[in-house]
N, C-alpha and C. Protein backbone atom coordinates (compact mmCIF):
# COMPACT_ATOMS: atom_id res chain seq x y z
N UNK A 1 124.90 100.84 122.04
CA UNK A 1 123.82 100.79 121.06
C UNK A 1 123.96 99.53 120.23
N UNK A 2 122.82 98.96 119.97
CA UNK A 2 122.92 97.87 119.04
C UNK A 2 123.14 97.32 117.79
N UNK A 3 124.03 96.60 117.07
CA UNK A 3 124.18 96.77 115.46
C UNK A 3 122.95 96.63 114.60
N UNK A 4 123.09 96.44 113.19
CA UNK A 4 121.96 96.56 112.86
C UNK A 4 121.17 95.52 113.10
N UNK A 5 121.71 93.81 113.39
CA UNK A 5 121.23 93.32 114.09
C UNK A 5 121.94 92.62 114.91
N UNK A 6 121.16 92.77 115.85
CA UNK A 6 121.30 92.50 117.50
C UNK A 6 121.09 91.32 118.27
N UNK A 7 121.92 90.68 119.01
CA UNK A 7 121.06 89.82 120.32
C UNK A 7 120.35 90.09 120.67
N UNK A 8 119.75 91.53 121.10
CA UNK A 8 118.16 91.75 121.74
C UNK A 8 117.28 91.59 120.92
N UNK A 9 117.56 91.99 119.53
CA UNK A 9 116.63 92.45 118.48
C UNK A 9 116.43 91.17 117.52
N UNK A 10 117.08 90.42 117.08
CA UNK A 10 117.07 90.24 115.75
C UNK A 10 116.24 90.30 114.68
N UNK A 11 116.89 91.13 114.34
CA UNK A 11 116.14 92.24 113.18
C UNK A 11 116.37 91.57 111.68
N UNK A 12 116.16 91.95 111.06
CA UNK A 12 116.21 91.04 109.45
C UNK A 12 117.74 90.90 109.00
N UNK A 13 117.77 89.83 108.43
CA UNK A 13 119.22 89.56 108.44
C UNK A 13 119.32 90.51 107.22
N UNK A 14 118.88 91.07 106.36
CA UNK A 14 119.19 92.28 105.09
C UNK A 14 119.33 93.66 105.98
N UNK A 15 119.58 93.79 106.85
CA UNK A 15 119.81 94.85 107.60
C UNK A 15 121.28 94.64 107.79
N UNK A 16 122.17 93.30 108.06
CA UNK A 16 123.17 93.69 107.74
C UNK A 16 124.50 92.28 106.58
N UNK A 17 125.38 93.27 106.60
CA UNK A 17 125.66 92.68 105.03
C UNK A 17 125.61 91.11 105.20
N UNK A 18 125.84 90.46 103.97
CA UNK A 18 125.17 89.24 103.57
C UNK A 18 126.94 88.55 103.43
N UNK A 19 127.39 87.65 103.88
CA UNK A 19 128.09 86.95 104.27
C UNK A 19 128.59 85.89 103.58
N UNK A 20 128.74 84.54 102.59
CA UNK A 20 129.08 83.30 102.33
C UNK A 20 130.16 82.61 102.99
N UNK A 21 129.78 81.48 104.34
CA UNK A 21 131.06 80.55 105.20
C UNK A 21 131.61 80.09 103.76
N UNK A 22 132.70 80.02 104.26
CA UNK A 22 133.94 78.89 103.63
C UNK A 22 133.24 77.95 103.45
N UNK A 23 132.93 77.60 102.40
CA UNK A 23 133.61 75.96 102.39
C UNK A 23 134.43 75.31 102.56
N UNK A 24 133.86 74.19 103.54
CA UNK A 24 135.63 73.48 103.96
C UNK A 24 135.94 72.24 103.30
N UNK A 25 137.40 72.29 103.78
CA UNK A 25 138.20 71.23 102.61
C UNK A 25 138.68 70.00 103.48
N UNK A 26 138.75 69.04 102.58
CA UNK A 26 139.75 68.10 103.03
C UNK A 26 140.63 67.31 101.84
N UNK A 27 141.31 66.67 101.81
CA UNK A 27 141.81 65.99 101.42
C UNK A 27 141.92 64.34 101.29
N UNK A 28 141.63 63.96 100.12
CA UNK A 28 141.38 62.70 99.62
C UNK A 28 142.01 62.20 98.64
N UNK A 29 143.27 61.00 98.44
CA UNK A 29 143.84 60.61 97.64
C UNK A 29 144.77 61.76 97.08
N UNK A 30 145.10 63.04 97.47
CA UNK A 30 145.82 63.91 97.09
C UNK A 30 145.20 65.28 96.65
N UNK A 31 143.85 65.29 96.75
CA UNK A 31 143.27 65.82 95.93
C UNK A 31 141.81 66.65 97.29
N UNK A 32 142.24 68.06 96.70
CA UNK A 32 141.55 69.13 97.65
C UNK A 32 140.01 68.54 97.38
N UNK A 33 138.87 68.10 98.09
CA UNK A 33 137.42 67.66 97.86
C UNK A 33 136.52 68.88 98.67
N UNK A 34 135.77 69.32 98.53
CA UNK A 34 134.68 70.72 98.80
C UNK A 34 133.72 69.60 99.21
N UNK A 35 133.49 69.70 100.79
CA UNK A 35 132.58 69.32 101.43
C UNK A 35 131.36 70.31 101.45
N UNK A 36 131.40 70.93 100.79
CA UNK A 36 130.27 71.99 101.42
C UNK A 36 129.84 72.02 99.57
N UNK A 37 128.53 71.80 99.72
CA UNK A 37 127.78 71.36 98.34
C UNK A 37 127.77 72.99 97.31
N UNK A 38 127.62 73.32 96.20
CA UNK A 38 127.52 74.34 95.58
C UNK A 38 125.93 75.16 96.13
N UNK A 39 125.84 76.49 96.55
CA UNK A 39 124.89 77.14 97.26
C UNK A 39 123.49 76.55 96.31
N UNK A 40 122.59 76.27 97.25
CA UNK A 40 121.58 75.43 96.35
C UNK A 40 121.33 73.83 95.67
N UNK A 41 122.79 73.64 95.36
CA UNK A 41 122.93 72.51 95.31
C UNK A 41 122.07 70.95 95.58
N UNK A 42 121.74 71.26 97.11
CA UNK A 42 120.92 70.49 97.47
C UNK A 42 119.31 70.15 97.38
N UNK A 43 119.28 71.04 96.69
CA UNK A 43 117.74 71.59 96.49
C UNK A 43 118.05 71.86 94.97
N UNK A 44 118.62 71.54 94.16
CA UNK A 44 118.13 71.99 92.86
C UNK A 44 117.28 72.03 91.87
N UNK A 45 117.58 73.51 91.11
CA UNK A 45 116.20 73.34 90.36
C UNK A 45 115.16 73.75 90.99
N UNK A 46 114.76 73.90 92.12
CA UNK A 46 113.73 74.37 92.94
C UNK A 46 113.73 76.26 92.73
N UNK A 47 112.50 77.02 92.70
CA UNK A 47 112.32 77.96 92.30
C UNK A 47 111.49 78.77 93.86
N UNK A 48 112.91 79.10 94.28
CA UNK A 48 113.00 79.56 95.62
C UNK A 48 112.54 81.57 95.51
N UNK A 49 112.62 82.01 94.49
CA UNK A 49 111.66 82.64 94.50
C UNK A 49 110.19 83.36 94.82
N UNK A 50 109.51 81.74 94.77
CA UNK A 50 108.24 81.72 95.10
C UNK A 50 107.97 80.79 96.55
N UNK A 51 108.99 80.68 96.92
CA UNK A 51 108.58 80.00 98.41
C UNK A 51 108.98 80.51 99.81
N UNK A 52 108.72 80.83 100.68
CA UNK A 52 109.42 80.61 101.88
C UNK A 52 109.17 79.79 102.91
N UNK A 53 109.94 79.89 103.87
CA UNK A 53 110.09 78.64 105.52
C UNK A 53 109.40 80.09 106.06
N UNK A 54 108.28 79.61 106.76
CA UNK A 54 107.42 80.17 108.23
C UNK A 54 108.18 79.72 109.05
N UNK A 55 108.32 80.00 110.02
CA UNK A 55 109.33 79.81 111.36
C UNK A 55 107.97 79.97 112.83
N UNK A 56 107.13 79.67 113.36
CA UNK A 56 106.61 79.69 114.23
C UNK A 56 107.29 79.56 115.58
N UNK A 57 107.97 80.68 116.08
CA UNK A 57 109.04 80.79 117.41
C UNK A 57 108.71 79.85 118.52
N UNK A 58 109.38 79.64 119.65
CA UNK A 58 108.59 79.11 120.96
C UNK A 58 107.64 80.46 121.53
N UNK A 59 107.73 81.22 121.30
CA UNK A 59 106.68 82.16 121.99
C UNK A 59 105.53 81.82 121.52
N UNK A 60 105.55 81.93 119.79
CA UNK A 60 103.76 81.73 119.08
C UNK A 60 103.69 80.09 119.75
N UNK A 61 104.20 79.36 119.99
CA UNK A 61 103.72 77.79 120.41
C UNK A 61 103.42 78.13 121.41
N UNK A 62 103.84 78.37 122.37
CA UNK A 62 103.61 78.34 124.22
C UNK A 62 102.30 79.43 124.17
N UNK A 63 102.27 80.88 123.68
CA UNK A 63 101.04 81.21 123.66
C UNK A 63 99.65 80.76 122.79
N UNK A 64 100.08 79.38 122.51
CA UNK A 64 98.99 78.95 121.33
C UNK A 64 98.58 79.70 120.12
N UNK A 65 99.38 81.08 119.42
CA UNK A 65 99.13 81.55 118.58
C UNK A 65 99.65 81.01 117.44
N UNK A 66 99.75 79.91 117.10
CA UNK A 66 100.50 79.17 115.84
C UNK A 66 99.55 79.69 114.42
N UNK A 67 98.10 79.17 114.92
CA UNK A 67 97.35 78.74 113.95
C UNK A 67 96.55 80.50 113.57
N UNK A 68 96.42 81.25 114.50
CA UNK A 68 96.26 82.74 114.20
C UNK A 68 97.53 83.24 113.26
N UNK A 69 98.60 82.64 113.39
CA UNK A 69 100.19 83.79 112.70
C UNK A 69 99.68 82.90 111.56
N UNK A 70 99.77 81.80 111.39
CA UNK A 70 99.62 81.33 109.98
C UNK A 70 98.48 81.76 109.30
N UNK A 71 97.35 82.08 109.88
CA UNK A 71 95.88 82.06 109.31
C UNK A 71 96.08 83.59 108.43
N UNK A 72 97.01 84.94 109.30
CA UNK A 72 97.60 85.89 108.88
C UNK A 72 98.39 85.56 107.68
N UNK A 73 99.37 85.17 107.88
CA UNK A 73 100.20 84.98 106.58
C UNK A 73 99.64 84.23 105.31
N UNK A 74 98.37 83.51 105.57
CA UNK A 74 98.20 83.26 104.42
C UNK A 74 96.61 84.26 103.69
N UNK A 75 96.21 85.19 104.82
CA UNK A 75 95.88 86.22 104.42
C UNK A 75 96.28 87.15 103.33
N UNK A 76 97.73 87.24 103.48
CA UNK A 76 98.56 87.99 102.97
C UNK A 76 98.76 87.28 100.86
N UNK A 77 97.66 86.58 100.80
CA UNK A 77 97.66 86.00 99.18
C UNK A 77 98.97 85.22 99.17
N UNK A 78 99.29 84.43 100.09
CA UNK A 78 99.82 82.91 99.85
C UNK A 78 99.67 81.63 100.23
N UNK A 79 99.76 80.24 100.17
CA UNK A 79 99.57 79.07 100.37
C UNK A 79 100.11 78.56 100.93
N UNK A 80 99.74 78.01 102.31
CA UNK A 80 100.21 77.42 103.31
C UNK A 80 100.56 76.26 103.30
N UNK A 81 101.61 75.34 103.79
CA UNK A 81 101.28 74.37 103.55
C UNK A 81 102.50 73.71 104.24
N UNK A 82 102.76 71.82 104.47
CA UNK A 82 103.80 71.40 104.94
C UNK A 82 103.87 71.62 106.20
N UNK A 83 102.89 72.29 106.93
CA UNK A 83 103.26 71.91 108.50
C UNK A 83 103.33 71.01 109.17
N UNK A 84 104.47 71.44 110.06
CA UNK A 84 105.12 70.13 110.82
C UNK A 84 105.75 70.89 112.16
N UNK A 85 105.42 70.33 113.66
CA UNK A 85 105.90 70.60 114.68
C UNK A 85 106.74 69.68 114.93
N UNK A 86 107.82 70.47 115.90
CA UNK A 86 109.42 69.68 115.99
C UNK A 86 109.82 70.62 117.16
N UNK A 87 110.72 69.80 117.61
CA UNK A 87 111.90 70.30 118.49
C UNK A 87 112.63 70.95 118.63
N UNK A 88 113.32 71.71 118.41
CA UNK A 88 114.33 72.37 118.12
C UNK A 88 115.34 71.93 118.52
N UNK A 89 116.73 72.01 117.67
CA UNK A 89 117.72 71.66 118.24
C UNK A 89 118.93 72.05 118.02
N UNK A 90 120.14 72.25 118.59
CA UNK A 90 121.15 73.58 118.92
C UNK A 90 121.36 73.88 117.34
N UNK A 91 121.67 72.57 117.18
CA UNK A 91 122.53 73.18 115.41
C UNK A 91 121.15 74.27 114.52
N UNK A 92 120.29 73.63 114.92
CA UNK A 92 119.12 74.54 114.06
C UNK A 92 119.14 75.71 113.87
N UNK A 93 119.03 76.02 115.36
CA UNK A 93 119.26 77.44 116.22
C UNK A 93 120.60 78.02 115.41
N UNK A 94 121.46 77.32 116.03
CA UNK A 94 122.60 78.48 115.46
C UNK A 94 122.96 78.80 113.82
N UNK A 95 122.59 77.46 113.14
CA UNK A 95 122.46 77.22 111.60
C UNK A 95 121.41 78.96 111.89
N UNK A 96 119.97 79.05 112.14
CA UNK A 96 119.59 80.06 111.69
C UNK A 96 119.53 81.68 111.43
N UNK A 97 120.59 81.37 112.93
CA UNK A 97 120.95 82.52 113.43
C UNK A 97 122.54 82.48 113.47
N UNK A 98 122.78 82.31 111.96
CA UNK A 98 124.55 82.34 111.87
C UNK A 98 125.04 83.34 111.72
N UNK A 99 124.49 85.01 111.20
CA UNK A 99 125.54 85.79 111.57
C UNK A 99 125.00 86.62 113.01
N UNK A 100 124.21 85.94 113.62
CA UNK A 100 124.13 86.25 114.94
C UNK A 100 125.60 85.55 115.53
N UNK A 101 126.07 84.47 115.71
CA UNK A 101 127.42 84.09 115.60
C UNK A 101 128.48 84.68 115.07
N UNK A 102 128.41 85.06 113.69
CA UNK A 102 129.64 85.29 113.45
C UNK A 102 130.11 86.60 113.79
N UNK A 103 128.79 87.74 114.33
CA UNK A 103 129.63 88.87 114.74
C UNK A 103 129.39 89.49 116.25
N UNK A 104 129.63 87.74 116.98
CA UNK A 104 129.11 87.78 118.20
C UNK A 104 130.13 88.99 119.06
N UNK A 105 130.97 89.59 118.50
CA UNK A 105 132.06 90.33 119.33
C UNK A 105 131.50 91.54 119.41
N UNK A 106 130.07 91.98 118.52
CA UNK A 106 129.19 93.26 118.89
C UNK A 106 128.81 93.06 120.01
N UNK A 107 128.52 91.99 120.91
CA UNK A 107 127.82 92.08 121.84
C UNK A 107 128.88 91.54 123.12
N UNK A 108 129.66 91.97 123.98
CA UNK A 108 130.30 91.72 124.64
C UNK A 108 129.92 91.22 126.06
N UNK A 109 128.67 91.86 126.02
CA UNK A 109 127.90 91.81 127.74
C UNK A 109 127.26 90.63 127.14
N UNK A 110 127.04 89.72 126.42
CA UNK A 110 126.11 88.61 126.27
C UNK A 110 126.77 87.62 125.70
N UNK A 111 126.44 86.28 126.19
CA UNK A 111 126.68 84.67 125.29
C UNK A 111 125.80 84.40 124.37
N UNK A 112 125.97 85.06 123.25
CA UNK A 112 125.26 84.45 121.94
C UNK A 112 124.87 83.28 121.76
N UNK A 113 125.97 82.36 121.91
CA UNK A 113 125.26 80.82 121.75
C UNK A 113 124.08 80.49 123.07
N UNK A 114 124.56 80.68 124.18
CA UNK A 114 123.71 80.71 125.28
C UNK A 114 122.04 81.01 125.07
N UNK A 115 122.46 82.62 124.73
CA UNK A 115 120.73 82.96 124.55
C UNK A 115 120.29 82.31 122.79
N UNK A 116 121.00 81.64 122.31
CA UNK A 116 120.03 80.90 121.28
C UNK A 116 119.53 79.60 122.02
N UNK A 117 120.54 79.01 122.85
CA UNK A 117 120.49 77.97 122.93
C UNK A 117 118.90 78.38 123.68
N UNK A 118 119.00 78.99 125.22
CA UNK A 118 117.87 79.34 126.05
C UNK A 118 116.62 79.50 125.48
N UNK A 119 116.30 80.06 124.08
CA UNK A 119 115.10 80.51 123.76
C UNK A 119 114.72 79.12 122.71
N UNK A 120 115.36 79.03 122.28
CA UNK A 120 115.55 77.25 120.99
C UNK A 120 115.15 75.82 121.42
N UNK A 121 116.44 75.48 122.24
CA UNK A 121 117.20 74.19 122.38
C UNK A 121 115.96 73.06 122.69
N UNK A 122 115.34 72.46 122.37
CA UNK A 122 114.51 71.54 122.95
C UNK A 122 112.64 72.07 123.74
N UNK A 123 112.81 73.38 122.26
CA UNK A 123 111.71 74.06 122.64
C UNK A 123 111.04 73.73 121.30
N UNK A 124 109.63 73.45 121.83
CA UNK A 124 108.54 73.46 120.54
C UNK A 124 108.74 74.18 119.52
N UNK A 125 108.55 74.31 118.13
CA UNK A 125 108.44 74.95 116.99
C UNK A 125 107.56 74.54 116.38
N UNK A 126 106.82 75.17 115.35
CA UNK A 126 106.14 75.01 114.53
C UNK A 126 106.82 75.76 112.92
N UNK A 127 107.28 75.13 111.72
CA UNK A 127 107.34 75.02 110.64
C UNK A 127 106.40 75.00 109.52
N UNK A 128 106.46 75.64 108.49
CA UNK A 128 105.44 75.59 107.31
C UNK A 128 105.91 75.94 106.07
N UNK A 129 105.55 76.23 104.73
CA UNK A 129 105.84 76.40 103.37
C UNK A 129 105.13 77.69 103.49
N UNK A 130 105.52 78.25 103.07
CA UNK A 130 104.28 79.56 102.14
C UNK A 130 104.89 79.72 101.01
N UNK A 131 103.67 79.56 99.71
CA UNK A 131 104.05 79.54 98.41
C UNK A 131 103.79 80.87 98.01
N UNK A 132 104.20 81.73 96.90
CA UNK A 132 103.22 82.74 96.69
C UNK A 132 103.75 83.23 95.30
N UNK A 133 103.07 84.69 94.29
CA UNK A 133 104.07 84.82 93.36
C UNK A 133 105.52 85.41 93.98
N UNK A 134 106.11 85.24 92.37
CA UNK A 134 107.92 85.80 92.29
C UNK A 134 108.11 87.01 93.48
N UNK A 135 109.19 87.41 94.04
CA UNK A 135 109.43 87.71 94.95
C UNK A 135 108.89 88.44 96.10
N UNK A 136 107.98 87.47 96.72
CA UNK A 136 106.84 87.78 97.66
C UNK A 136 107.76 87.80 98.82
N UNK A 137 108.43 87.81 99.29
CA UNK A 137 109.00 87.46 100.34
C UNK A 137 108.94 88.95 101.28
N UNK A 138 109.20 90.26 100.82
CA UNK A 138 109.57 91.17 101.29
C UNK A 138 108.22 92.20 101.97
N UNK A 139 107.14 91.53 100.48
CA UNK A 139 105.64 91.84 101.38
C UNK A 139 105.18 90.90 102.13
N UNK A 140 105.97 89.75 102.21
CA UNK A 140 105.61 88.60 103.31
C UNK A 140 106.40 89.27 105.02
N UNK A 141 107.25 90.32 104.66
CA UNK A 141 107.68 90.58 105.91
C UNK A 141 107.05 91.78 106.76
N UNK A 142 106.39 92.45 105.36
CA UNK A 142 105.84 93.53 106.00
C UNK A 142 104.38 93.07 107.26
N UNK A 143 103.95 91.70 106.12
CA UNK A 143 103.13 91.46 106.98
C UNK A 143 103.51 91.18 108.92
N UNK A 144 104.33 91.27 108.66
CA UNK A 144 105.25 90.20 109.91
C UNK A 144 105.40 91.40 110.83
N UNK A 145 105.98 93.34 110.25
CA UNK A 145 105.79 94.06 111.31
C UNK A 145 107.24 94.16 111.49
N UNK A 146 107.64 94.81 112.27
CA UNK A 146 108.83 95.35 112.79
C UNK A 146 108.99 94.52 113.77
N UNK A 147 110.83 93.99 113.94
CA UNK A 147 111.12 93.13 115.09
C UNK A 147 110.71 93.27 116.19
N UNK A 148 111.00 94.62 116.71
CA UNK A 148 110.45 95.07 118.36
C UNK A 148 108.97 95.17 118.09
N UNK A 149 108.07 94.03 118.70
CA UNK A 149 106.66 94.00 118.75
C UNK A 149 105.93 95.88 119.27
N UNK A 150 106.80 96.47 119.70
CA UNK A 150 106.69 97.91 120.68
C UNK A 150 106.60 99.01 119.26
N UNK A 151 106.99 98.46 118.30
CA UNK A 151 107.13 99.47 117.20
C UNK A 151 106.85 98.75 115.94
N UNK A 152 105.77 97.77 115.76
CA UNK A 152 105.44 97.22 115.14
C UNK A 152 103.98 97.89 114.53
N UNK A 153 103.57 98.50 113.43
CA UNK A 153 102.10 99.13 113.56
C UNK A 153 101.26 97.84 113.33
N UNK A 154 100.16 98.60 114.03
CA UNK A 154 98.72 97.64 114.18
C UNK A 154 98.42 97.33 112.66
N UNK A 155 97.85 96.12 112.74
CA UNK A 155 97.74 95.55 111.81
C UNK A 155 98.55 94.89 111.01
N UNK A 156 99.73 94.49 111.91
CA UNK A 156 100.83 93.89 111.67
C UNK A 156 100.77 92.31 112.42
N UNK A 157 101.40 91.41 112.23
CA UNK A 157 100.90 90.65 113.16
C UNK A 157 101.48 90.71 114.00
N UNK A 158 102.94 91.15 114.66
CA UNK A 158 103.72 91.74 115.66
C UNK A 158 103.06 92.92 116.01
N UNK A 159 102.58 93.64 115.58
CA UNK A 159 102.26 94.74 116.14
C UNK A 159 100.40 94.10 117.11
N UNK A 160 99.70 93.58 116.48
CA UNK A 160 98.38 92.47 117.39
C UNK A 160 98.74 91.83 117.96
N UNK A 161 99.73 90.99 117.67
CA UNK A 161 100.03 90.06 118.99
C UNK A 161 101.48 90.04 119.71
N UNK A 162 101.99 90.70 119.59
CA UNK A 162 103.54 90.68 119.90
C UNK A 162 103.44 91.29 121.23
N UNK A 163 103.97 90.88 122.49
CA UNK A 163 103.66 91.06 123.60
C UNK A 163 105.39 91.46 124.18
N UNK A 164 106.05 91.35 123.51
CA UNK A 164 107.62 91.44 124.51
C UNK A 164 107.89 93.53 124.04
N UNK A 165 109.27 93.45 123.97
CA UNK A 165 109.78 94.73 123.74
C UNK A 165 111.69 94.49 123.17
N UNK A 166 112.39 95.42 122.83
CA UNK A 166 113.60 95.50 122.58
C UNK A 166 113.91 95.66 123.82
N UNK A 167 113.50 96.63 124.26
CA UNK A 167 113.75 97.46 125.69
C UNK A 167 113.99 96.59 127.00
N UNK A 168 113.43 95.30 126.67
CA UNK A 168 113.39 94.37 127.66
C UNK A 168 114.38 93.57 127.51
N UNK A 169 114.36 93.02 126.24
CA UNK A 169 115.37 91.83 125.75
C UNK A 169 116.64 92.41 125.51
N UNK A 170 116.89 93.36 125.75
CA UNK A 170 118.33 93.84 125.88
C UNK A 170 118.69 93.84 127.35
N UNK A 171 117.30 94.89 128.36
CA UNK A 171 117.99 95.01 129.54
C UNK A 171 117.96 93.84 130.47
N UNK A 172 117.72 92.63 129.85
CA UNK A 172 117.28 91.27 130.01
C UNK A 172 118.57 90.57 129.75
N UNK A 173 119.11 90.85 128.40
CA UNK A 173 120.46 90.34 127.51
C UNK A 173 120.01 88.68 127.28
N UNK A 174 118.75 88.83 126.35
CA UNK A 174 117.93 87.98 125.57
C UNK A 174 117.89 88.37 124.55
N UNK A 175 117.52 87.22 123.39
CA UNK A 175 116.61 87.72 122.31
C UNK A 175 115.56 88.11 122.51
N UNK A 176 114.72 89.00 121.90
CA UNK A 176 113.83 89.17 121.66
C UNK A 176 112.55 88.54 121.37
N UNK A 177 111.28 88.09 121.90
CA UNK A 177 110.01 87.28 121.49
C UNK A 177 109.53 87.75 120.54
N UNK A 178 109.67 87.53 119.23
CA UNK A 178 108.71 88.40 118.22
C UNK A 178 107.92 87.15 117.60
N UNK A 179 107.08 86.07 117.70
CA UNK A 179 106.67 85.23 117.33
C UNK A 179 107.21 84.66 115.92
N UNK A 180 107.85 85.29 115.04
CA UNK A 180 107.48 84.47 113.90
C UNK A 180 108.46 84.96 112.82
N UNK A 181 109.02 83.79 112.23
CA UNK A 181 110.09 84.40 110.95
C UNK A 181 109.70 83.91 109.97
N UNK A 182 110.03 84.76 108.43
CA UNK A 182 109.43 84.50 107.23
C UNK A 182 110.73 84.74 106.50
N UNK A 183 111.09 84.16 105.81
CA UNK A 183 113.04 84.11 104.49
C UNK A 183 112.81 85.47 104.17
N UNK A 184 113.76 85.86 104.68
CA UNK A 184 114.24 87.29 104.08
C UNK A 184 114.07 87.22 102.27
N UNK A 185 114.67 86.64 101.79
CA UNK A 185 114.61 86.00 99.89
C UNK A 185 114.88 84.87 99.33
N UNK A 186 114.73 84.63 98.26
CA UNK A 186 115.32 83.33 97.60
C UNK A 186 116.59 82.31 98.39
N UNK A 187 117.39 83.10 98.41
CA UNK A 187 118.77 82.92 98.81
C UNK A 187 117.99 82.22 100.59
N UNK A 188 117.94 83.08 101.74
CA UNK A 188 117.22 82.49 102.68
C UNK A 188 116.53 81.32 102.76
N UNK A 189 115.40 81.42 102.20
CA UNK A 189 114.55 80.20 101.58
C UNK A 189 115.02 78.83 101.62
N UNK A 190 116.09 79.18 100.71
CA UNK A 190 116.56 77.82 100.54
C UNK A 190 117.39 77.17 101.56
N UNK A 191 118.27 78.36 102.40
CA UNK A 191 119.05 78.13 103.63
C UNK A 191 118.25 77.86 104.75
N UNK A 192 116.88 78.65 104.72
CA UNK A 192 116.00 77.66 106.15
C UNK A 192 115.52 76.77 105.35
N UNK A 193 114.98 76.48 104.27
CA UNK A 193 114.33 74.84 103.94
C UNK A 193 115.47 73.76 104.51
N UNK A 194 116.71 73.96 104.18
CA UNK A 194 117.70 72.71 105.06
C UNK A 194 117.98 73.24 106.33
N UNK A 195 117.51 74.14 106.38
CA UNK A 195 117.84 74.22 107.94
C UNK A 195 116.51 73.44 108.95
N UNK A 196 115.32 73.85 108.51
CA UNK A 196 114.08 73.52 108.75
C UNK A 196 113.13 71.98 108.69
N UNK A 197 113.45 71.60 107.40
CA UNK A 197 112.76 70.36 106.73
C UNK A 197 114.55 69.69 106.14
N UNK A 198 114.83 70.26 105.76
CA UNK A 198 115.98 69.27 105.52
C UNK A 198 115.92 69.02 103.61
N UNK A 199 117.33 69.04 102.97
CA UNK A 199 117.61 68.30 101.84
C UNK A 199 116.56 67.24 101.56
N UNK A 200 116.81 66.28 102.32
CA UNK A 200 115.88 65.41 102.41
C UNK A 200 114.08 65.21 101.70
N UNK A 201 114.18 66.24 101.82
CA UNK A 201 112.44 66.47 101.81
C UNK A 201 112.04 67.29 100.59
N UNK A 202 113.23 67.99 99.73
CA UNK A 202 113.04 68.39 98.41
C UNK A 202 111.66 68.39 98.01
N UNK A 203 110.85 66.92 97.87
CA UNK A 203 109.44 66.40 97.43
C UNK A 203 108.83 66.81 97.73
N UNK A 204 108.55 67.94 99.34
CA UNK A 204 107.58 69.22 99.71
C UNK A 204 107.55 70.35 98.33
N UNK A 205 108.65 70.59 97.79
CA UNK A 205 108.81 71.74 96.46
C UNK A 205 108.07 71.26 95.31
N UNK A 206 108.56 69.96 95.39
CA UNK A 206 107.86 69.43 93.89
C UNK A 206 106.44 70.04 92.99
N UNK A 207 105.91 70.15 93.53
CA UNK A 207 104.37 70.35 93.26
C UNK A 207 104.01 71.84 93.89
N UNK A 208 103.44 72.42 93.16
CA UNK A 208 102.42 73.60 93.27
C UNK A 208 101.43 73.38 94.61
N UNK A 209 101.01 73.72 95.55
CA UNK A 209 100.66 73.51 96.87
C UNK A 209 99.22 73.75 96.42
N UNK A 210 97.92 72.87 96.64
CA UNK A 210 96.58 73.10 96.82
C UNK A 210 96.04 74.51 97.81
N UNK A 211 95.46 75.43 97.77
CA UNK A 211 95.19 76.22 98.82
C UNK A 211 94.52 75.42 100.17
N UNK A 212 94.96 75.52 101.12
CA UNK A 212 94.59 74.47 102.24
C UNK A 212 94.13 75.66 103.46
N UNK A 213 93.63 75.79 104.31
CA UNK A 213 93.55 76.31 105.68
C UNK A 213 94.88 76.02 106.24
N UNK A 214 95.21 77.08 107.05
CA UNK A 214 96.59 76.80 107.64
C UNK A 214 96.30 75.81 108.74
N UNK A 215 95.57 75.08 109.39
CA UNK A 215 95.41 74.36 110.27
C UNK A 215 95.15 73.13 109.36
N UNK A 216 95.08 73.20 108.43
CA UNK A 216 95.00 71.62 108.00
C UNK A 216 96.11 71.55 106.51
N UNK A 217 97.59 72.31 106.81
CA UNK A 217 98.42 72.41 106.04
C UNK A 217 99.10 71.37 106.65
């Protein structure tokens, strides 16, 4: 049976407990230095609250449903915005799906890194902002439906368009196709914005987002 989340499934990472890696060390002039920035750090000041990273899977790209999952989510009374298609690439993948890694020893019959790499690695994505009020994130998931598209209710957007199963992607020893991820919370948010757009790009937060059509975000 599968943990609470799974290689077949991956199910919301608040399903199981919440984790902080080490920061790692080195040494410089004598003196212990923390390579790994203070949580947020890189993004500060930003009011992660009110934002999350859309995740548009390779499934919603390859079936052309990009611009339907977004047109949904911003149904849902938030502001789209910052889209950008990209590549995917390993570190992304596993950066997103890190305690899919770290408690890869639930799954013994499967290569965790493997099936990220297989469904990820050099596969289309589509990326976006959704702004909305203080902690929208959790009715941003409802919109989203239950992981297994098979038990997702209608009117979900997994449950309309979600075409795979658990049932499959296990007896498969895959992830699961569920088109589309939205930040579990604040904390998330900020861990896919550098995972997603990058430190770098902070200047997407800056500003309050215009309401735009998701196709011309």
């Amino acid at each position: 049976m599968c943990a609470p989340r799974c290689a077949g499934c991956a199910a919301p990472r608040s399903a199981v407990a919440r984790r902080t890696p080490l920061a790692g060390l080195c040494h410089r002039r004598g003196r212990a230095v923390n390579r790994k920035p203070p949580s947020g750090g890189v993004v500060e000041g930003v009011d992660f609250d009110r934002w999350s990273v859309v995740l548009c899977k390779p499934d919603a790209v390859g079936r052309g449903l990009v611009d339907a999952v977004l047109e949904r989510i911003a149904a849902a009374g938030v502001t789209i915005s910052s889209r950008r298609d990209l590549t995917a690439q390993a570190w992304q993948a596993h950066v997103h799906y890190w305690d899919l890694l770290v408690d890869a020893d639930w799954f013994p019959d499967r290569d965790i890194p493997a099936c990220l790499d297989a469904m990820y690695v050099d596969r289309p994505v589509t990326v976006a902002l959704a702004y909305g009020e203080p902690g929208f994130h959790g009715r941003l998931r409802q919109a989203l439906g239950h992981f297994d598209p098979t038990e997702a209710a209608p009117g979900t957007i997994r449950g309309d368009l979600g075409d795979d199963s658990l049932e499959a992607a296990l007896a498969e020893k895959r992830l699961v196709r569920n088109l589309v991820h939205t930040s579990d919370d604040a904390q998330a948010a900020r861990r896919d914005f550098g995972t997603w757009f990058g430190a770098g790009r902070r200047e997407l937060l800056a500003h309050v987002p215009l309401q735009t059509t998701p196709t011309d975000a």
